[in-house]
């Protein structure tokens, strides 16, 4: 089977979901708590590609799910068993429930059909959240993982998806991490071992062949 046909079979709209990982204003927006990561997501074109994928998914009837990380003002329920969690306590921008920081970042389009899953704990968009149950109720078998960061949450999502029996697809130009050279290394040496690695344009071509005009820097 040709590569495009094989990818198209994996990405059948009825059984595929697009997951955006921590693509929220307080992470990748202009007022990010993590400006270096936000800069990487924007300057690499990854955030724009996530937006393009969301638009293509909406047009094709593919379920879109936004995974948002939050932290209560008092920190109740959040872990302190990792340096990352303790550092979050000191960040100038807090990912507090109901605040602008936990809204999906522009330019990603959001429709009423989209699902938004918010978590107060852990590193993974899947473990300990409603994501798996929602996907199974929808008959989803393939998860397209996008967003940030390639350092922690994105690989965590891919590993959890594979462990739960999903086929994971990673558009490598629609994820970002820091430093810039870490993302391709993570993709090449780790994610490629467990997921189908492709490009955002290739995914969009499977959902809408007319949508593949390149408006972001190439991979």
Coordinates of C-alpha atoms in Angstrom, one line a residue:
X1 CA 0.0 0.0 0.0
X2 CA 1.4 3.4 -0.9
X3 CA 2.4 5.6 2.1
X4 CA -0.3 8.2 1.5
X5 CA -3.0 5.5 1.2
X6 CA -1.7 3.8 4.4
X7 CA -1.8 7.2 6.3
X8 CA -5.2 8.0 4.9
X9 CA -6.5 4.6 6.2
X10 CA -5.1 5.4 9.7
X11 CA -6.7 8.8 9.6
X12 CA -10.3 7.9 8.7
X13 CA -12.4 10.8 10.1
X14 CA -14.9 8.6 11.8
X15 CA -12.2 6.9 14.0
X16 CA -9.7 9.7 14.4
X17 CA -9.3 12.5 16.9
X18 CA -7.0 15.5 16.8
X19 CA -5.4 16.2 20.2
X20 CA -4.0 19.7 20.9
X21 CA -1.7 19.5 24.0
X22 CA -1.4 22.6 26.2
X23 CA -2.1 24.9 23.3
X24 CA -3.4 27.5 25.8
X25 CA -2.8 31.2 26.1
X26 CA -0.7 30.9 29.3
X27 CA 1.7 28.5 27.6
X28 CA 2.0 29.4 23.9
X29 CA 0.2 32.7 23.9
X30 CA 1.7 36.2 23.8
X31 CA 1.6 36.4 27.7
X32 CA 3.0 32.9 28.2
X33 CA 4.4 31.8 31.5
X34 CA 7.1 30.0 29.4
X35 CA 8.2 32.6 26.8
X36 CA 11.0 30.5 25.3
X37 CA 8.5 27.7 24.6
X38 CA 5.9 30.1 23.3
X39 CA 8.5 31.6 21.0
X40 CA 9.6 28.2 19.7
X41 CA 5.9 27.2 19.0
X42 CA 5.3 30.4 17.0
X43 CA 8.6 30.9 15.2
X44 CA 8.8 27.3 14.1
X45 CA 5.3 27.5 12.6
X46 CA 4.1 24.7 14.9
X47 CA 1.2 26.7 16.4
X48 CA 0.0 27.8 13.0
X49 CA 0.1 24.3 11.8
X50 CA -1.9 23.1 14.8
X51 CA -4.5 25.8 13.9
X52 CA -4.5 24.6 10.3
X53 CA -5.0 21.0 11.4
X54 CA -7.9 22.0 13.6
X55 CA -9.6 23.8 10.7
X56 CA -9.1 20.7 8.5
X57 CA -10.4 18.4 11.2
X58 CA -13.5 20.5 11.6
X59 CA -14.1 20.5 7.9
X60 CA -13.7 16.7 7.7
X61 CA -15.8 15.9 10.8
X62 CA -12.8 14.7 12.8
X63 CA -13.2 15.1 16.5
X64 CA -11.0 17.8 18.1
X65 CA -10.0 17.6 21.7
X66 CA -8.1 20.3 23.6
X67 CA -6.0 19.2 26.6
X68 CA -5.5 22.0 29.0
X69 CA -3.3 22.1 32.1
X70 CA -4.5 24.1 35.1
X71 CA -3.5 24.8 38.6
X72 CA -5.7 26.2 41.4
X73 CA -4.5 29.3 43.1
X74 CA -4.0 27.3 46.3
X75 CA -2.3 24.4 44.4
X76 CA -4.7 21.9 46.0
X77 CA -4.7 18.6 44.1
X78 CA -1.5 19.4 42.1
X79 CA 1.7 17.4 42.6
X80 CA 5.0 18.7 44.0
X81 CA 6.9 15.5 43.3
X82 CA 8.8 16.9 40.3
X83 CA 10.9 20.0 39.7
X84 CA 8.5 21.1 36.9
X85 CA 5.5 21.2 39.3
X86 CA 7.5 23.2 42.0
X87 CA 8.7 25.6 39.3
X88 CA 5.1 26.2 38.3
X89 CA 4.4 27.6 41.7
X90 CA 6.8 30.5 41.0
X91 CA 5.8 31.4 37.4
X92 CA 4.5 34.9 36.9
X93 CA 1.6 33.7 34.8
X94 CA -0.6 31.1 36.6
X95 CA -2.8 28.6 34.7
X96 CA -5.7 29.2 37.0
X97 CA -9.1 27.7 36.2
X98 CA -11.4 30.3 34.5
X99 CA -8.5 32.7 33.7
X100 CA -7.5 33.8 30.2
X101 CA -4.3 31.7 30.5
X102 CA -6.3 28.5 30.2
X103 CA -8.2 29.5 27.1
X104 CA -7.2 27.8 23.8
X105 CA -4.6 30.0 22.2
X106 CA -5.1 32.0 18.9
X107 CA -5.1 31.3 16.1
X108 CA -6.5 27.8 16.8
X109 CA -10.2 27.6 15.9
X110 CA -12.6 26.1 18.5
X111 CA -16.1 25.0 17.7
X112 CA -19.0 23.8 19.9
X113 CA -18.3 20.3 18.8
X114 CA -14.8 20.3 20.2
X115 CA -14.1 18.7 23.6
X116 CA -12.0 20.4 26.2
X117 CA -10.4 18.3 29.0
X118 CA -8.8 20.1 31.9
X119 CA -6.4 18.6 34.4
X120 CA -5.0 19.8 37.7
X121 CA -2.3 17.1 38.2
X122 CA 0.3 15.1 36.4
X123 CA 2.3 15.4 33.2
X124 CA 0.0 13.6 30.8
X125 CA -3.1 14.7 28.9
X126 CA -4.4 11.1 29.1
X127 CA -3.4 9.5 32.4
X128 CA -5.9 10.3 35.1
X129 CA -8.1 12.4 32.9
X130 CA -11.4 11.8 30.9
X131 CA -9.6 11.6 27.6
X132 CA -9.5 7.9 27.2
X133 CA -13.1 7.3 28.2
X134 CA -14.3 10.1 25.8
X135 CA -12.3 8.7 22.9
X136 CA -13.6 5.2 23.4
X137 CA -17.2 6.4 23.7
X138 CA -16.7 8.1 20.3
X139 CA -15.2 5.0 18.7
X140 CA -11.8 6.6 18.2
X141 CA -8.8 4.4 17.3
X142 CA -6.2 6.9 16.0
X143 CA -5.0 9.9 17.9
X144 CA -3.1 12.7 16.1
X145 CA -1.0 14.4 18.8
X146 CA 0.0 18.0 18.4
X147 CA 1.1 20.9 20.6
X148 CA 3.7 21.3 23.4
X149 CA 6.0 20.4 24.7
X150 CA 8.1 17.9 22.9
X151 CA 10.1 17.8 26.1
X152 CA 7.4 16.4 28.4
X153 CA 3.7 16.4 27.6
X154 CA 3.7 15.4 24.0
X155 CA 5.8 12.3 24.4
X156 CA 3.8 11.5 27.5
X157 CA 0.6 11.7 25.5
X158 CA 2.1 9.5 22.7
X159 CA 3.3 6.8 25.1
X160 CA 0.0 6.7 27.0
X161 CA -2.0 6.5 23.8
X162 CA 0.1 3.6 22.5
X163 CA -0.2 1.9 25.9
X164 CA -4.0 2.2 25.8
X165 CA -4.1 0.6 22.3
X166 CA -4.5 3.7 20.1
X167 CA -2.5 4.3 16.9
X168 CA -0.6 7.5 17.5
X169 CA 0.2 9.9 14.6
X170 CA 2.6 12.8 15.2
X171 CA 2.9 15.6 12.6
X172 CA 6.4 16.5 13.6
X173 CA 6.1 20.1 12.4
X174 CA 3.1 20.6 14.6
X175 CA 4.9 20.1 17.9
X176 CA 7.5 22.2 19.6
X177 CA 9.9 22.1 22.5
X178 CA 13.1 23.7 23.8
X179 CA 15.8 24.0 22.8
X180 CA 14.9 24.1 19.2
X181 CA 17.2 21.1 18.2
X182 CA 15.6 18.9 20.9
X183 CA 12.3 18.5 19.1
X184 CA 13.7 16.8 15.9
X185 CA 15.9 14.6 18.1
X186 CA 13.0 13.5 20.2
X187 CA 11.0 12.7 17.1
X188 CA 13.8 10.8 15.4
X189 CA 15.1 8.8 18.3
X190 CA 12.0 8.2 20.4
X191 CA 8.6 9.1 18.9
X192 CA 9.4 7.4 15.5
X193 CA 9.7 4.1 17.4
X194 CA 6.2 4.1 18.7
X195 CA 4.1 6.5 16.4
X196 CA 3.5 7.2 12.8
X197 CA 5.6 10.4 12.1
X198 CA 4.4 12.6 9.3
X199 CA 3.8 16.3 8.5
X200 CA 0.8 18.5 9.1
X201 CA 0.3 18.9 5.3
X202 CA 0.2 15.1 4.9
X203 CA -2.5 14.9 7.6
X204 CA -4.5 17.7 6.1
X205 CA -4.2 16.1 2.6
X206 CA -5.9 13.0 4.0
X207 CA -8.8 15.0 5.4
X208 CA -9.1 17.7 2.6
X209 CA -6.8 17.5 -0.4
X210 CA -7.6 21.2 -1.2
X211 CA -6.3 22.4 2.1
X212 CA -2.6 21.7 1.7
X213 CA -1.4 25.1 0.7
X214 CA 1.8 25.7 2.7
X215 CA 1.6 28.9 4.7
X216 CA 4.1 28.1 7.4
X217 CA 7.9 27.4 7.2
X218 CA 8.6 23.8 5.9
X219 CA 9.8 21.1 8.3

